[in-house]
Each structure stands twice: as C-alpha cells, then as structure tokens.
Short mmCIF file of C-alpha atoms in Angstrom, two decimals:
data_model
loop_
_atom_site.label_atom_id
_atom_site.label_comp_id
_atom_site.label_asym_id
_atom_site.label_seq_id
_atom_site.Cartn_x
_atom_site.Cartn_y
_atom_site.Cartn_z
CA SER A 1 0.36 -0.28 -0.09
CA CYS A 2 1.26 3.99 -0.96
CA LEU A 3 -0.20 6.28 2.44
CA GLY A 4 1.29 9.48 3.49
CA PRO A 5 0.47 11.63 5.93
CA ASP A 6 -3.25 11.89 5.98
CA HIS A 7 -2.75 8.57 6.10
CA LEU A 8 -1.28 8.75 9.14
CA ALA A 9 -3.53 11.37 10.94
CA ALA A 10 -6.31 8.66 11.06
CA PHE A 11 -3.53 6.31 13.22
CA VAL A 12 -2.98 8.89 15.58
CA ALA A 13 -6.44 9.57 16.32
CA PHE A 14 -6.87 6.49 17.44
CA PRO A 15 -7.21 7.62 21.36
CA PHE A 16 -6.24 4.09 22.85
CA LEU A 17 -3.53 2.95 20.18
CA ARG A 18 -0.68 1.41 21.90
CA SER A 19 1.02 -0.51 19.39
CA LEU A 20 1.27 0.24 15.39
CA THR A 21 2.67 -1.55 12.40
CA LEU A 22 3.31 -0.83 9.06
CA THR A 23 3.79 -4.02 6.68
CA SER A 24 5.00 -3.48 3.05
CA MET A 25 3.92 -0.01 2.71
CA VAL A 26 5.27 2.00 0.37
CA TRP A 27 5.32 5.94 1.45
CA ASP A 28 4.28 9.26 -0.05
CA ALA A 29 5.42 12.34 1.86
CA GLN A 30 3.36 14.28 -1.61
CA ARG A 31 0.58 12.28 -1.04
CA GLY A 32 -2.33 14.34 0.28
CA PRO A 33 -2.22 17.45 1.98
CA PRO A 34 0.12 18.41 4.59
CA VAL A 35 -1.14 17.78 7.94
CA SER A 36 -0.25 19.23 10.87
CA LEU A 37 -0.32 15.82 13.51
CA PRO A 38 -1.03 16.41 17.02
CA ARG A 39 1.73 13.63 19.46
CA ARG A 40 0.18 11.03 20.92
CA SER A 41 1.99 8.43 22.93
CA LEU A 42 2.70 4.68 21.56
CA GLU A 43 4.29 2.12 23.31
CA SER A 44 5.94 0.46 19.78
CA LEU A 45 6.35 0.99 16.22
CA THR A 46 7.31 -1.53 13.53
CA LEU A 47 8.04 -0.46 10.06
CA SER A 48 8.28 -3.90 8.19
CA HIS A 49 9.58 -3.80 4.50
CA PHE A 50 9.07 -0.28 4.29
CA THR A 51 10.32 1.38 1.30
CA SER A 52 10.21 5.15 -0.10
CA PHE A 53 7.58 5.75 -2.64
CA GLY A 54 9.95 5.95 -6.29
CA GLU A 55 12.91 3.98 -3.91
CA GLY A 56 14.32 0.54 -3.51
CA ALA A 57 14.87 1.59 -0.06
CA ALA A 58 13.85 4.53 2.68
CA THR A 59 14.99 7.18 3.22
CA LEU A 60 15.69 8.63 6.41
CA GLN A 61 13.19 12.32 6.69
CA ASP A 62 10.28 9.16 5.37
CA VAL A 63 11.05 7.13 8.61
CA LEU A 64 10.91 10.07 10.46
CA ALA A 65 8.05 10.85 9.18
CA VAL A 66 6.19 8.48 10.55
CA VAL A 67 8.19 8.41 13.97
CA SER A 68 8.17 12.36 14.87
CA PRO A 69 4.48 12.40 16.20
CA PHE A 70 4.62 9.40 18.40
CA SER A 71 6.89 11.34 20.19
CA ASP A 72 6.97 9.31 23.49
CA ILE A 73 7.79 5.43 22.22
CA ALA A 74 8.76 2.80 24.17
CA LEU A 75 10.41 0.54 20.79
CA LEU A 76 11.17 1.15 17.88
CA ARG A 77 11.46 -1.43 15.50
CA LEU A 78 12.45 -1.47 11.54
CA LEU A 79 12.78 -4.86 10.46
CA ARG A 80 13.87 -5.63 6.59
CA THR A 81 13.96 -1.97 6.28
CA THR A 82 17.24 -0.90 4.54
CA VAL A 83 17.64 3.04 5.40
CA ARG A 84 19.11 4.90 2.59
CA VAL A 85 21.17 8.15 3.66
CA GLU A 86 22.36 10.71 0.72
CA PRO A 87 25.63 11.48 2.25
CA SER A 88 25.89 16.07 2.51
CA PRO A 89 27.80 17.48 4.34
CA ASP A 90 24.48 19.98 5.34
CA LEU A 91 24.21 17.60 8.23
CA PRO A 92 21.03 16.56 9.85
CA LEU A 93 19.94 17.07 6.55
CA ASP A 94 16.98 19.78 7.32
CA LEU A 95 15.72 17.11 10.13
CA GLN A 96 14.11 18.84 13.31
CA VAL A 97 15.31 18.16 16.39
CA PHE A 98 13.35 16.24 18.48
CA THR A 99 13.83 14.02 21.30
CA VAL A 100 11.83 10.99 22.16
CA PRO A 101 12.75 10.81 26.21
CA ARG A 102 10.88 6.83 26.59
CA LEU A 103 12.64 5.69 23.61
CA ARG A 104 14.47 2.37 25.47
CA ALA A 105 14.76 -0.31 22.42
CA VAL A 106 15.80 0.66 18.48
CA THR A 107 15.82 -2.54 16.39
CA LEU A 108 17.43 -0.92 13.02
CA GLY A 109 17.67 -3.10 9.31
CA PRO A 110 19.76 -3.63 7.44
CA VAL A 111 21.52 -0.10 5.79
CA SER A 112 22.97 0.83 2.42
CA ARG A 113 26.74 -0.05 2.73
CA ALA A 114 27.09 4.10 1.50
CA SER A 115 25.68 5.41 4.34
CA THR A 116 26.36 3.79 7.78
CA ALA A 117 28.23 6.58 8.41
CA THR A 118 26.07 9.18 7.67
CA LEU A 119 23.07 7.09 9.06
CA TYR A 120 24.51 7.16 11.99
CA THR A 121 26.33 10.95 12.13
CA ALA A 122 22.93 12.16 11.63
CA LEU A 123 21.17 9.46 14.22
CA THR A 124 23.92 11.78 16.56
CA ARG A 125 22.86 14.97 15.61
CA LEU A 126 19.07 14.13 15.70
CA GLN A 127 19.79 13.16 19.64
CA LEU A 128 16.99 10.27 18.95
CA CYS A 129 19.08 7.54 20.72
CA THR A 130 20.97 9.07 23.83
CA ALA A 131 17.70 7.12 26.08
CA VAL A 132 18.16 3.57 24.41
CA GLN A 133 19.29 0.54 26.14
CA SER A 134 18.80 -1.69 24.12
CA LEU A 135 19.64 -1.95 20.29
CA LYS A 136 19.58 -4.13 18.25
CA ILE A 137 21.16 -3.55 14.41
CA GLU A 138 20.91 -6.40 11.67
CA VAL A 139 24.49 -5.58 9.86
CA GLY A 140 25.34 -5.88 5.74
CA ASP A 141 28.90 -5.33 6.03
CA MET A 142 31.36 -5.62 8.81
CA ALA A 143 32.85 -2.64 7.71
CA GLU A 144 29.68 -0.78 9.19
CA VAL A 145 30.83 -1.91 13.02
CA VAL A 146 32.74 1.27 13.18
CA ASP A 147 30.71 3.21 12.31
CA ILE A 148 28.42 1.15 15.48
CA ALA A 149 30.86 1.65 18.25
CA ARG A 150 31.30 5.62 17.24
CA PHE A 151 27.74 6.57 17.50
CA MET A 152 27.03 3.85 20.82
CA ASN A 153 30.52 5.66 22.09
CA ASP A 154 29.16 9.25 20.94
CA GLU A 155 25.17 8.81 21.35
CA ALA A 156 24.07 5.96 22.47
CA ARG A 157 25.93 5.44 26.01
CA ASP A 158 23.31 4.29 28.05
CA VAL A 159 22.90 1.36 25.95
CA THR A 160 23.65 -1.82 27.55
CA SER A 161 22.47 -4.66 25.08
CA LEU A 162 23.41 -4.99 21.48
CA ASP A 163 22.51 -7.01 19.69
CA LEU A 164 24.43 -7.60 15.92
CA ASP A 165 22.77 -9.72 13.68
CA VAL A 166 25.78 -10.70 11.07
CA SER A 167 23.90 -13.15 9.27
CA SER A 168 24.04 -11.74 5.69
CA CYS A 169 27.32 -10.41 6.05
CA ARG A 170 30.64 -12.93 3.60
CA SER A 171 33.43 -12.20 6.28
CA VAL A 172 33.51 -12.08 10.25
CA TRP A 173 36.82 -10.16 11.09
CA ILE A 174 36.46 -7.01 13.12
CA ASP A 175 38.97 -4.76 13.11
CA LEU A 176 38.07 -2.40 15.49
CA ASP A 177 40.35 1.36 15.92
CA PRO A 178 42.38 0.86 18.48
CA GLU A 179 41.19 4.16 20.17
CA LEU A 180 37.11 3.47 20.05
CA ALA A 181 38.64 0.20 22.03
CA GLN A 182 40.12 2.10 24.04
CA ASP A 183 42.33 -1.58 24.81
CA GLY A 184 39.93 -2.87 26.85
CA GLU A 185 39.91 -1.01 30.28
CA PRO A 186 37.66 -2.09 33.01
CA ASP A 187 36.14 1.46 32.90
CA SER A 188 35.40 1.73 29.33
CA PRO A 189 32.35 2.52 27.72
CA LEU A 190 32.58 -0.89 25.10
CA CYS A 191 33.59 -3.29 28.04
CA THR A 192 31.56 -2.87 30.39
CA ARG A 193 27.76 -4.24 28.09
CA SER A 194 26.43 -6.44 26.18
CA PHE A 195 27.08 -8.00 22.91
CA THR A 196 25.95 -10.44 21.04
CA CYS A 197 26.71 -11.64 17.32
#
C-alpha cells in the first residue's frame, strides 16, 4: 500500500492505540495535503519492509516522518527495512531535532553500505537514541561495526545490550580502531556492556 501523512493522521486519532505496525508499505511524503499531527504516546512502532515512493529503500527523512508524531515511544522496530541516507556536508539534512525521552529499544534493519556513517552521524545530531538501552542492528557489512561503535560512544552511551545480526555478512572479521575499544580497560564504556553476534 502507498500511504502518506494524511493516512498517518487517522492512526494518530485513535485515542487508545498503543502498538502500530506498518508492513510492506510505500511512504509517499507528497500524498495528500500537508497535515499537522498532534503528538501521541505509543508503546511500540514497527515499520516492516518499509520503502519510500519511487525508491528501493526507505529514506531517513521518511522514516522520521512516521516516527515524529509519536514523541513518546518505548520500542521502535525497523524490520527488513534498508535505510538510505544521502551523504551530505549539511547534516542533519534539514531534519528538525525532536526528543523521544521514553525510547528504550531500537531494532534497525539493513543500512545501505554507502550511508552507514552518514546515518549514525544523523542519529547523533538528532539526539534520537540518547536514552536507548537495547540496540539490535542487522549488519550488511562488517565494516559497519566501526561506525556502530563510534555511534555508541558518541550518542548511545546508555546502551547495555547490543545485538548484531551478522548472518548476511560474507566476512566475520572485525578490525576495531584501538581508540574505540580503549584497549579493553575495565572502565571503558564498551567493556561494561553486553554484546551478542
């Protein structure tokens, strides 16, 4: 189905809605007139096989267009959703910073290999994951691990559980920057967390 902001307004209008899952959906930001959406509370938001109109992947802007009306989310899932971010020196790509104070768990699907560093830089500037405690990421290339480690040090410092799904990777060798690993010192933020591959 192809949905846009005017359709999202209908979901926001349900007063007792606590969990929303949108599967195999194409997001068309231009579909329908501009809609001003009130902020709503939501326990979980799941975007599965989510794409943008005319694209083979979901743009970060369109993902955030769905997330932003729900400023009070506990769990955000992007399942089998490839997030595309165009590299730009003008990050955060004209995106407005908004806080999701209750967001504690994020599941992130595959990320376009060319845009991993850009995505994590954008998430850092958006301050979207400052309170996240559980992070699950489907890794398409082991080179992304360096970007993920840097992101956790810079932005997601409260993460205590990291689950990396490397099932689609051809190589499982990891070469971390020693500065990111901080030589394995006990007081290192990366050494006091739980990592699962």
